[in-house]
XYZ file of C-alpha atoms in Angstrom:
704
model
C 0.000 0.000 0.000
C 1.210 3.439 -0.858
C 1.214 6.101 1.780
C -1.137 8.968 1.043
C 0.569 12.110 -0.172
C 0.766 14.822 2.428
C 0.819 18.534 1.568
C 3.665 20.369 3.298
C 2.491 22.942 5.858
C 4.705 25.585 4.244
C 2.877 25.071 0.929
C -0.487 25.469 2.683
C 0.727 28.692 4.306
C 2.026 30.011 0.969
C -1.273 29.159 -0.741
C -3.347 30.894 1.947
C -0.983 33.869 1.834
C -1.316 34.115 -1.954
C -5.107 33.933 -1.706
C -5.072 36.703 0.894
C -2.811 38.838 -1.296
C -5.053 38.309 -4.318
C -8.051 39.243 -2.200
C -6.328 42.432 -1.018
C -5.383 43.351 -4.588
C -8.970 42.867 -5.770
C -10.276 44.912 -2.851
C -7.831 47.748 -3.576
C -8.705 47.732 -7.282
C -12.418 47.902 -6.474
C -11.808 50.734 -3.986
C -9.624 52.493 -6.587
C -12.572 52.341 -8.977
C -14.862 53.842 -6.324
C -12.414 56.678 -5.632
C -13.104 57.982 -9.134
C -16.573 58.957 -7.976
C -15.517 60.698 -4.768
C -11.850 61.604 -4.463
C -10.745 62.670 -7.942
C -13.783 64.443 -9.332
C -12.391 67.941 -8.766
C -8.916 67.088 -10.065
C -9.763 65.231 -13.257
C -12.380 67.772 -14.407
C -9.982 70.727 -14.121
C -9.477 70.862 -17.943
C -12.976 72.338 -18.098
C -11.870 75.637 -16.595
C -8.053 75.988 -16.515
C -7.510 77.691 -19.883
C -10.765 79.740 -19.702
C -9.567 81.124 -16.338
C -6.345 82.552 -17.796
C -6.001 86.180 -18.829
C -3.996 85.526 -21.979
C -3.125 88.350 -24.350
C -2.084 87.461 -27.917
C -0.520 84.116 -26.899
C 2.062 82.453 -29.133
C 3.168 78.880 -29.700
C 6.056 79.380 -27.268
C 3.610 80.686 -24.627
C 1.428 77.607 -24.886
C 4.431 75.288 -24.701
C 5.601 77.083 -21.555
C 2.124 76.882 -19.981
C 1.869 73.161 -20.707
C 5.338 72.582 -19.232
C 4.280 74.407 -16.036
C 1.105 72.307 -15.768
C 2.965 69.038 -16.448
C 5.550 69.649 -13.722
C 2.931 70.947 -11.290
C 0.923 67.739 -11.717
C 4.064 65.616 -11.420
C 5.682 67.293 -8.425
C 2.598 68.158 -6.367
C 0.349 65.289 -7.453
C 2.765 62.373 -7.747
C 5.708 63.294 -5.504
C 4.075 65.306 -2.736
C 0.626 63.789 -2.272
C 0.897 60.220 -3.617
C 4.504 59.665 -2.550
C 4.679 61.505 0.781
C 1.462 63.051 2.167
C -0.587 59.827 2.075
C 1.970 58.310 4.465
C 1.324 61.071 7.042
C -2.089 59.702 7.964
C -3.328 59.364 11.534
C -4.667 55.806 11.732
C -6.141 56.045 8.246
C -7.419 59.635 8.505
C -5.977 62.444 6.397
C -6.125 66.225 6.176
C -4.565 69.111 8.085
C -6.328 68.253 11.343
C -5.127 64.661 11.111
C -1.543 65.901 10.791
C -2.103 68.356 13.650
C -3.381 65.591 15.936
C -0.467 63.389 14.864
C 1.962 66.130 15.894
C 0.141 66.676 19.196
C 0.403 62.993 20.070
C 4.154 62.889 19.504
C 4.971 66.136 21.274
C 3.219 68.075 24.025
C 2.087 70.877 21.715
C -1.693 70.814 22.183
C -3.457 73.942 23.398
C -6.565 72.943 25.328
C -5.945 71.394 28.785
C -8.425 68.616 27.948
C -6.187 67.570 25.066
C -2.985 67.494 27.078
C -1.512 66.021 30.217
C -2.713 62.410 30.001
C -2.543 60.529 33.269
C -0.258 57.536 33.686
C -3.177 55.345 34.706
C -4.479 55.102 31.153
C -2.858 52.065 29.529
C -4.090 52.937 26.073
C -1.822 55.943 25.883
C 1.363 54.141 26.916
C 1.857 52.722 23.461
C 0.737 55.925 21.768
C 3.231 58.083 23.632
C 6.169 55.688 23.412
C 7.676 57.527 20.462
C 7.321 60.856 22.237
C 9.684 59.959 25.121
C 12.559 61.749 23.414
C 11.126 64.663 21.470
C 13.200 66.301 18.761
C 14.709 69.759 19.170
C 11.919 71.249 17.091
C 9.364 69.396 19.220
C 10.939 70.850 22.368
C 10.759 74.329 20.827
C 7.017 73.946 20.234
C 6.544 72.629 23.770
C 8.283 75.685 25.243
C 6.670 78.325 23.015
C 2.945 78.995 23.447
C 3.162 81.360 20.447
C 4.506 78.583 18.207
C 1.732 76.240 19.395
C -0.908 78.857 18.644
C 0.545 79.471 15.181
C 0.449 75.721 14.511
C -3.172 75.533 15.655
C -4.031 78.549 13.501
C -2.451 76.846 10.484
C -4.529 73.715 11.049
C -7.676 75.828 11.429
C -6.857 77.884 8.333
C -6.215 74.741 6.297
C -9.582 73.357 7.329
C -11.332 76.648 6.574
C -9.703 76.878 3.143
C -10.729 73.306 2.368
C -14.326 74.224 3.207
C -13.960 77.190 0.847
C -12.792 74.671 -1.758
C -15.980 72.703 -1.101
C -17.959 75.814 -1.986
C -16.059 76.766 -5.146
C -15.379 73.353 -6.743
C -19.061 72.518 -7.339
C -19.752 76.047 -8.577
C -16.928 76.322 -11.113
C -17.150 72.690 -12.323
C -20.866 72.650 -13.067
C -20.923 76.185 -14.478
C -17.968 75.438 -16.809
C -19.642 72.260 -18.061
C -23.033 73.875 -18.743
C -21.282 76.709 -20.615
C -20.906 74.145 -23.402
C -24.515 74.832 -24.369
C -23.587 78.282 -25.632
C -21.301 76.931 -28.384
C -23.950 75.266 -30.581
C -26.687 77.570 -29.232
C -25.384 81.154 -28.920
C -28.908 82.322 -28.116
C -28.691 80.642 -24.695
C -28.069 83.492 -22.273
C -25.754 83.489 -19.261
C -28.658 83.734 -16.751
C -30.108 80.535 -18.218
C -26.745 78.761 -17.818
C -26.476 80.022 -14.229
C -30.012 78.938 -13.314
C -29.488 75.472 -14.806
C -26.167 75.095 -12.968
C -27.770 76.119 -9.679
C -30.591 73.590 -10.140
C -28.092 70.779 -10.799
C -26.099 71.669 -7.676
C -29.199 71.673 -5.494
C -29.875 68.117 -6.676
C -26.282 67.072 -5.849
C -26.544 68.376 -2.296
C -29.892 66.691 -1.767
C -28.226 63.345 -2.640
C -25.626 63.638 0.120
C -27.829 62.114 2.815
C -27.611 58.722 1.090
C -23.894 58.424 1.900
C -20.558 58.338 0.122
C -20.704 54.618 -0.733
C -24.011 54.840 -2.576
C -23.056 58.095 -4.263
C -19.649 56.789 -5.350
C -21.170 53.608 -6.737
C -23.557 55.761 -8.764
C -20.931 58.306 -9.870
C -17.877 56.123 -10.491
C -19.026 54.846 -13.935
C -19.556 58.452 -15.022
C -16.105 59.509 -13.889
C -14.530 56.414 -15.435
C -16.111 57.384 -18.761
C -14.736 60.925 -18.432
C -11.277 59.769 -17.326
C -10.829 57.460 -20.314
C -12.568 59.476 -23.068
C -10.874 62.855 -22.569
C -7.335 61.471 -23.113
C -8.572 59.728 -26.284
C -9.749 63.098 -27.590
C -6.426 64.515 -26.410
C -4.432 61.936 -28.394
C -6.546 62.702 -31.494
C -5.848 66.407 -31.049
C -2.099 65.807 -30.572
C -1.841 63.725 -33.758
C -3.891 66.198 -35.799
C -2.611 69.557 -34.560
C 0.832 69.258 -32.932
C 2.541 65.852 -32.652
C 5.626 67.344 -31.013
C 3.767 68.692 -27.970
C 5.635 66.482 -25.499
C 8.877 68.321 -26.130
C 7.359 70.873 -23.718
C 8.136 68.468 -20.881
C 11.636 69.944 -20.903
C 11.824 72.535 -18.056
C 13.707 75.009 -20.273
C 10.342 75.967 -21.804
C 9.294 77.222 -18.354
C 12.447 79.340 -18.062
C 11.920 80.874 -21.518
C 8.235 81.497 -20.729
C 9.061 83.628 -17.673
C 11.995 85.405 -19.378
C 9.724 86.340 -22.268
C 6.548 87.280 -20.366
C 8.045 88.496 -17.062
C 5.276 90.000 -14.887
C 2.446 88.731 -17.096
C 3.892 85.216 -16.981
C 4.041 85.387 -13.183
C 0.400 86.536 -13.045
C -0.650 83.635 -15.303
C 0.382 81.264 -12.505
C -2.969 82.172 -10.928
C -4.623 80.260 -13.774
C -2.206 77.359 -14.194
C -2.517 76.469 -10.478
C -6.061 75.292 -11.194
C -4.649 72.239 -13.007
C -3.901 70.682 -9.602
C -7.153 71.696 -7.915
C -8.766 68.830 -6.083
C -5.454 67.110 -5.298
C -5.908 67.992 -1.621
C -9.015 65.779 -1.597
C -6.690 62.778 -2.058
C -5.416 63.400 1.459
C -8.581 64.762 3.077
C -10.712 61.836 1.799
C -8.238 59.203 3.023
C -10.671 58.114 5.749
C -13.264 57.208 3.121
C -10.965 54.801 1.247
C -7.416 53.466 1.611
C -3.954 54.710 0.743
C -3.305 51.911 -1.758
C -6.611 52.474 -3.548
C -5.965 56.206 -3.955
C -2.407 55.609 -5.174
C -3.514 52.988 -7.707
C -6.287 55.193 -9.080
C -4.116 58.300 -9.404
C -1.061 56.676 -10.990
C -2.928 54.321 -13.325
C -5.682 56.608 -14.616
C -5.940 60.165 -13.250
C -2.372 61.332 -13.857
C -2.051 59.904 -17.423
C -5.521 61.215 -18.272
C -4.669 64.773 -17.212
C -1.274 64.774 -18.941
C -2.820 63.632 -22.247
C -5.893 65.875 -21.993
C -3.863 69.037 -21.328
C -1.463 68.038 -24.105
C -4.398 67.714 -26.517
C -5.888 71.056 -25.453
C -2.517 72.786 -25.832
C -1.918 71.185 -29.237
C -5.277 72.534 -30.460
C -4.654 76.019 -29.029
C -1.220 76.264 -30.686
C -3.073 76.116 -34.002
C -6.031 78.205 -32.745
C -4.333 80.695 -30.467
C -7.396 82.820 -29.645
C -9.764 80.014 -28.596
C -8.448 79.820 -25.012
C -11.614 81.383 -23.525
C -13.449 78.170 -24.408
C -10.401 75.960 -24.416
C -12.175 72.696 -23.611
C -15.198 72.541 -25.876
C -13.384 74.070 -28.857
C -10.908 71.192 -29.009
C -13.692 68.545 -28.970
C -14.303 67.165 -32.521
C -17.781 67.990 -33.832
C -18.951 64.333 -34.264
C -18.476 63.624 -30.531
C -19.400 67.083 -29.219
C -22.752 66.196 -27.671
C -21.659 62.872 -26.118
C -18.700 64.708 -24.559
C -20.991 67.514 -23.372
C -23.178 64.986 -21.561
C -20.148 63.254 -20.040
C -18.610 66.616 -19.043
C -21.812 67.728 -17.320
C -22.125 64.473 -15.424
C -18.408 64.550 -14.547
C -18.783 68.095 -13.180
C -21.502 66.800 -10.887
C -19.077 64.127 -9.677
C -16.401 66.786 -9.168
C -18.741 68.510 -6.750
C -18.874 65.329 -4.685
C -15.144 65.063 -3.974
C -14.784 68.308 -2.014
C -18.220 68.006 -0.390
C -17.130 64.662 1.114
C -13.803 66.151 2.193
C -15.639 69.049 3.865
C -17.795 66.642 5.882
C -14.644 64.796 7.003
C -12.757 67.847 8.271
C -15.853 69.297 9.967
C -16.358 66.024 11.836
C -12.699 65.932 12.882
C -12.824 69.469 14.258
C -16.125 68.848 16.082
C -14.891 65.791 17.949
C -11.622 67.558 18.784
C -13.781 70.339 20.307
C -12.531 73.091 18.011
C -15.886 73.676 16.312
C -19.470 74.009 17.632
C -21.290 70.675 17.715
C -23.283 69.940 14.579
C -25.143 66.783 13.677
C -22.847 64.148 12.161
C -24.479 61.107 10.562
C -22.412 57.996 9.822
C -23.646 56.686 6.504
C -21.698 53.416 6.455
C -21.284 50.574 8.955
C -18.077 49.418 7.233
C -16.244 52.747 6.855
C -16.512 55.039 9.872
C -14.885 57.848 7.883
C -18.030 58.180 5.759
C -20.023 60.976 7.351
C -22.704 63.491 6.468
C -23.741 66.664 8.281
C -27.181 68.072 7.393
C -26.434 71.586 8.676
C -23.113 71.854 6.840
C -24.622 70.331 3.708
C -27.362 72.936 3.410
C -25.032 75.825 4.265
C -22.696 74.666 1.473
C -25.644 74.390 -0.898
C -26.771 77.967 -0.238
C -23.220 79.312 -0.606
C -22.565 77.380 -3.846
C -25.769 78.655 -5.440
C -24.936 82.153 -4.179
C -21.464 81.986 -5.801
C -22.949 81.000 -9.166
C -25.657 83.659 -9.122
C -23.350 86.303 -7.631
C -20.216 85.849 -9.753
C -21.785 84.446 -12.892
C -18.579 84.122 -14.914
C -16.177 81.229 -14.560
C -13.135 83.539 -14.725
C -14.139 85.380 -11.528
C -14.794 82.092 -9.719
C -11.437 80.825 -11.005
C -9.690 83.793 -9.380
C -11.245 82.897 -6.042
C -10.569 79.208 -6.610
C -6.819 79.666 -7.095
C -6.446 81.319 -3.686
C -8.087 78.375 -1.921
C -6.213 75.675 -3.832
C -2.676 76.888 -3.242
C -3.177 78.027 0.370
C -4.296 74.531 1.397
C -1.301 73.025 -0.402
C 1.215 75.415 1.162
C -0.150 74.683 4.653
C 0.074 70.947 3.901
C 3.724 71.362 2.859
C 4.635 73.167 6.098
C 2.858 70.633 8.306
C 4.346 67.717 6.353
C 7.796 69.177 7.017
C 7.022 69.282 10.752
C 5.853 65.644 10.602
C 9.119 64.673 8.890
C 11.230 66.388 11.548
C 9.270 65.687 14.743
C 7.778 62.236 14.041
C 9.594 60.523 11.184
C 13.014 61.935 12.232
C 13.946 62.344 8.567
C 17.580 63.410 7.982
C 17.883 67.187 7.467
C 19.199 66.762 3.896
C 16.042 64.958 2.780
C 13.825 67.423 4.678
C 15.525 70.266 2.794
C 15.126 68.429 -0.522
C 11.378 68.334 0.134
C 10.772 71.676 1.822
C 12.836 74.092 -0.289
C 11.545 73.174 -3.798
C 7.902 72.945 -2.732
C 7.931 76.168 -0.711
C 9.544 78.027 -3.650
C 7.038 76.599 -6.145
C 3.939 77.002 -3.984
C 5.147 80.364 -2.661
C 5.368 81.597 -6.259
C 1.812 80.415 -6.856
C 0.615 82.147 -3.650
C 2.206 85.448 -4.645
C 0.497 85.238 -8.045
C -3.001 84.354 -6.804
C -2.907 87.096 -4.177
C -3.078 89.614 -7.019
C -6.515 88.145 -7.820
C -8.021 89.034 -4.437
C -9.807 92.178 -5.707
C -11.154 90.191 -8.689
C -12.979 87.496 -6.737
C -10.230 86.095 -4.537
C -11.731 87.923 -1.549
C -14.538 85.342 -1.300
C -12.561 82.409 0.146
C -10.824 84.796 2.531
C -14.171 86.110 3.737
C -15.514 82.575 4.258
C -12.291 81.417 5.926
C -12.180 84.417 8.267
C -15.780 83.860 9.364
C -15.112 80.167 10.020
C -11.809 80.893 11.766
C -13.540 83.479 13.971
C -16.226 80.949 14.922
C -13.581 78.356 15.760
C -11.499 80.806 17.783
C -14.532 82.027 19.772
C -15.489 78.415 20.503
C -11.926 77.525 21.504
C -11.629 80.560 23.796
C -14.946 79.862 25.542
C -14.142 76.168 26.017
C -10.725 77.038 27.424
C -12.197 79.497 29.946
C -14.760 76.921 31.098
C -12.143 74.217 31.552
C -9.886 76.599 33.466
C -12.779 77.485 35.807
C -13.709 73.833 36.357
C -10.116 72.848 37.082
C -9.731 75.714 39.569
C -13.018 74.929 41.379
C -13.167 71.138 41.083
C -14.641 69.000 43.882
C -12.064 66.804 45.585
C -12.812 63.417 47.170
C -12.532 64.968 50.635
C -15.027 67.688 49.728
C -17.419 65.088 48.287
C -17.216 63.134 51.547
C -18.070 66.291 53.499
C -21.063 67.027 51.266
C -22.439 63.485 51.639
C -21.906 63.612 55.420
C -24.288 66.550 55.802
C -27.438 65.384 57.642
C -29.862 66.770 55.058
C -28.239 64.877 52.163
C -29.856 61.502 51.398
C -28.744 58.604 49.158
C -31.820 57.908 46.996
C -32.382 54.654 45.030
C -31.351 54.610 41.390
C -28.441 54.785 38.984
C -27.139 58.240 38.052
C -24.782 59.057 35.191
C -23.275 62.434 36.063
C -21.410 63.992 33.109
C -18.242 65.991 33.682
C -15.624 67.691 31.498
C -12.701 66.999 33.832
C -11.070 63.814 35.080
C -8.746 64.761 37.939
C -11.475 65.690 40.395
C -15.205 66.286 39.985
C -17.048 69.098 38.264
C -18.023 72.070 40.485
C -21.611 71.601 39.311
C -21.749 68.529 41.586
C -21.594 70.714 44.712
C -24.324 72.940 43.255
C -26.429 69.826 42.521
C -26.067 68.250 46.000
C -26.825 71.513 47.811
C -29.985 72.136 45.770
C -31.271 68.542 45.539
C -30.062 67.433 49.024
C -29.502 63.971 47.607
C -27.258 61.707 45.575
C -28.205 58.368 44.001
C -27.017 55.177 45.669
C -24.903 54.422 42.600
C -23.460 57.484 40.892
C -21.081 57.204 37.973
C -19.194 60.324 36.953
C -18.794 60.036 33.187
C -16.239 61.958 31.141
C -16.547 61.821 27.349
C -12.970 62.134 26.230
C -11.870 62.749 22.668
C -8.280 61.615 22.319
C -5.844 62.983 19.766
C -5.929 59.672 17.918
C -8.033 58.494 15.025
C -9.685 55.445 16.617
C -9.754 53.928 20.104
C -9.686 50.158 20.559
C -12.999 48.788 21.852
C -11.207 47.222 24.842
C -10.016 50.674 25.901
C -13.247 52.491 25.091
C -14.581 52.481 28.697
C -12.230 52.930 31.676
C -13.629 52.452 35.223
C -12.234 53.587 38.560
C -13.750 53.261 42.069
C -13.840 56.539 44.005
C -13.781 56.962 47.787
C -17.480 57.081 48.863
C -19.613 53.940 48.628
C -21.366 53.502 45.285
C -19.444 56.303 43.567
C -17.379 55.519 40.460
C -15.404 57.330 37.779
C -15.976 56.331 34.151
C -14.045 57.632 31.145
C -15.530 56.969 27.703
C -12.753 57.459 25.148
C -13.221 58.283 21.475
C -10.929 59.154 18.627
C -11.916 61.811 16.142
C -12.701 59.182 13.500
C -14.787 57.010 15.855
C -18.530 56.758 15.612
C -20.138 58.255 18.728
C -22.944 55.691 18.507
C -21.696 52.586 20.289
C -21.427 49.466 18.155
C -23.557 46.352 18.307
C -26.751 48.173 19.254
C -25.600 48.596 22.872
C -26.361 51.839 24.621
C -23.959 53.563 26.994
C -25.679 52.212 30.121
C -25.350 48.569 29.079
C -21.701 48.870 28.109
C -20.701 50.808 31.235
C -22.587 48.323 33.446
C -20.717 45.404 31.909
C -17.368 47.125 32.352
C -18.243 48.152 35.913
C -19.208 44.614 36.920
C -16.019 43.288 35.378
C -14.010 45.928 37.252
C -15.694 45.058 40.573
C -15.175 41.329 40.046
C -11.493 41.721 39.167
C -10.690 44.441 41.696
C -8.261 43.561 44.487
C -8.498 46.967 46.153
C -11.385 46.646 48.641
C -11.923 50.017 50.259
C -14.990 48.952 52.222
C -16.364 45.942 54.027
C -18.919 45.322 51.246
C -18.251 42.051 49.422
C -17.960 41.755 45.645
C -21.321 39.960 45.397
C -23.051 42.591 47.509
C -21.528 45.451 45.504
C -22.700 43.917 42.216
C -26.150 43.258 43.702
C -26.390 46.923 44.785
C -25.413 47.969 41.281
C -28.125 45.820 39.669
C -30.731 47.008 42.176
C -29.880 50.645 41.419
C -30.183 49.989 37.678
C -33.645 48.425 38.160
C -34.774 51.377 40.316
C -34.234 53.757 37.392
C -31.521 55.471 35.365
C -31.022 59.217 35.106
C -28.469 61.212 33.120
C -27.424 64.475 34.776
C -25.623 67.119 32.762
C -24.438 70.469 34.025
C -25.056 73.547 31.929
C -22.530 76.144 32.997
C -23.152 79.609 31.605
C -20.949 82.668 31.728
C -22.247 85.707 33.566
C -20.475 88.575 31.811
C -20.674 91.540 34.165
C -20.101 95.203 33.417
C -16.664 94.986 35.038
C -15.477 92.434 32.457
C -13.039 93.600 29.776
C -14.228 94.475 26.279
C -12.460 91.427 24.803
C -14.131 89.066 27.279
C -17.516 90.682 26.705
C -17.331 90.135 22.945
C -15.747 86.670 23.012
C -17.770 85.131 25.844
C -21.104 86.542 24.731
C -20.383 85.227 21.236
C -19.482 81.865 22.739
C -22.726 81.761 24.727
C -24.662 82.455 21.540
C -22.874 79.622 19.697
C -23.354 77.306 22.676
C -27.083 78.055 22.799
C -27.654 77.100 19.145
C -25.332 74.082 18.882
C -26.308 70.509 19.646
C -25.884 68.759 22.989
C -23.420 65.895 23.353
C -25.990 63.638 25.068
C -28.381 63.118 22.125
C -25.392 61.901 20.092
C -25.084 59.031 22.577
C -28.748 58.104 22.255
C -29.905 59.156 25.718
C -33.709 58.951 26.141
C -35.178 62.411 26.576
C -37.196 61.430 29.668
C -34.010 60.357 31.485
C -32.102 63.626 30.999
C -31.709 66.234 33.733
C -29.883 69.549 33.268
C -28.477 71.562 36.165
C -27.745 75.215 35.441
C -24.906 77.168 37.019
C -23.622 80.702 36.420
C -19.918 81.419 36.326
C -19.053 85.095 36.824
C -16.128 86.145 34.665
C-alpha cells in the first residue's frame, strides 16, 4: 500500500498567503474604482476651466508650450511626488487632512493647546503605546513645547487649512458645473448666461440633496460616469495631438518654463494664478483618506488620473497652438464635432461628480474638528457601517448648498470664480507642505538633507503660486478669505470659551474629601437609582456637583461620573473604550468613555452607553483587588443591579458665563459670542442616544 501524499504545511501557508494577497489586490482595485466617484472628481475635471480662467493676451506657440510645461511639472511634483509619494503616508490611523496631521503632531509632542487635550494621566494604559515615540522629542518638538506662540501658530495653520478646504468645497461645485453647462452656448449662442447660471444652480441643489444617502451609494452611482470621463478625454487629447501638434511632449523639458518667464516676465508670473487650477482637487486625495485606503488612492491616481490629465492638457494645448485665440473656451473648442454632444453629456455628469469630492472632504474635516472640540457641535451622521470615515452633516450640507448657489448667481462668470478658486487651492497646499515638514522632523526623524530636498523646492514653487493668486483678491479672490475668516472666527470664539470653562472647572473642582463632606451633611440623602453624572474633567469632579447636592439634598445610591474624552488619535480600541475607577465614597465611580476623532459616537452592536458601562463596571468590581470597604464583591454587584432596576437618570451640568459690566471688552465680545454659539449648537448627550425622559440639566452661572 502506498502512503497517502501529504501537503507540506509551508505550501499550505504560501497558498493561503497568496489567496489573501489576491483578495487584497482585488479589494484595492475595487476601492480604486470607487475613488473615481468621490476623491478625484475635482482634479480630473480641471481641464474644463483651466484655460478659460487665464487672462492671456495674444498668446504664441512658445507661450502655450511654456504653460503646458508648467502644468505638467505641477501635476508631477505636487500630485505624484508630494501627495501620492509623501502626504498619504502622514495619515493618523487612516485619517488624512490638516487636522489629522495636527493631531499626529500633538500625540508625539506636548504641543496641544486645550488642557483637555494634554496632560494624560499615567493610569491610562491605552496611551502608553501611543506616547512611546514621544519619550525623546526632537529639538523642534521641544521648541514647540516651550513656546505657546509657536503652538498657537500651529493651531491657527490647522484651522486655516480646514477653513480653506471648506472654501474649496464651496467653489469646486460652482466652477465645475458652471464650466460644463457653458458648453450649451457653443452650438446655441442664443442661450443666455442667466439661463446657464439657473441650470447650474438647479443641478447643484440636486447634488446636495443626494448627500444624505452616503458616500458609498453616491460613489457607486458616480464612479461609472467619472470612469467614462477619465478614459474618453485622453482619447480626444491623443486625437488632437496627432492632428494639430505631434511634437507637444517636447514641452516636458523645463527650459520651456524658463523661456516662458523670461519672455513674459510680470504677465507670466500673473498667469500662474490660472495654471494652479490644473492641480485643484489634489488635496481631496489626502482629506478623503478616511473614506478609502492609501493603496486604492495611489492605484487610481497613478494608473488613470495622472495619465488622463497629462494627455488631456497636451491635446488642449496642441489645439490652441493652431487656434491661439480660442483659449476662452479651451475645452469645448478642441472637442471634434462628431463627438461634441456625447462629450458635453459626459462633461456635465463629470462636473456633478467633481462637486462630490470636495463636499465629502468638507464633511470629514468638519467632523474631525467637532470631535476635537474646536468647532461648535453639529449633527454628524455615519452613513456606512463598514467605513466610519463616511459621514454626512445636514447643517453643513445645506449651508454649502446655499453658498454654492450664491457663488454662481453672484459671480456668474467662470473667470471670476477661477480667481477665487486659485487662492483656496494653493493656500491649502502650502499649509500641507509646512505641516508635512514638521511631521518629517518631529515624528519621522527624517535626515535634514532629505527634509531640505522636500521643503525648499515645494515652498519656492507654492510660494510663487501664492504670490500670483494674491493679485486676484480684488477680482474674486476675496470670497474664500471672507468665508475662511468667518469660520476661523467661529472656531477661535469656541476655543476661547471652552478654554475658559475648563480653566474654571479645574480651579473649582470638587475633591474626594469635599465630596465626603457634602455626603456627610445630615440633610443629604442617598436615593435609590443609577445616576450618570457627566463631567468635562477627570482629575477631580465638576463644580456643578456641589451645586447639585446643595440644591437637591440627595445623591443616588450608585453614581457614575462620566467623562466623554476625545483623544488625539483616530480610533480607540474597543477594549479601551470604557475605563472604570472606584472613588472613595460607597457607590461612587469614575468612568471615562474614550473616542478618537474618526470614531462613531454611537456605540457598536446596538448597545447603549448604560449597558456597556454596566458590563465594564461589573467586570471591574469582580477583578478588583483593592477593597476600600467591608462590602463584598457579590453585595456590591447586587447593589449595582438594584440601582439599575430602580431607574436610570443622566445628569448634565449647563454652565453659563455671567459677563458683568466689570469684564473687559475682549471678554464681553468673546464670551457673549461663545454663549450664543453654545445656545444654538447641539448637545453631546443626544449623540449618545440618551432617552429624553431620562435627561436632567443643572444650570450654574460662572461670573467672569
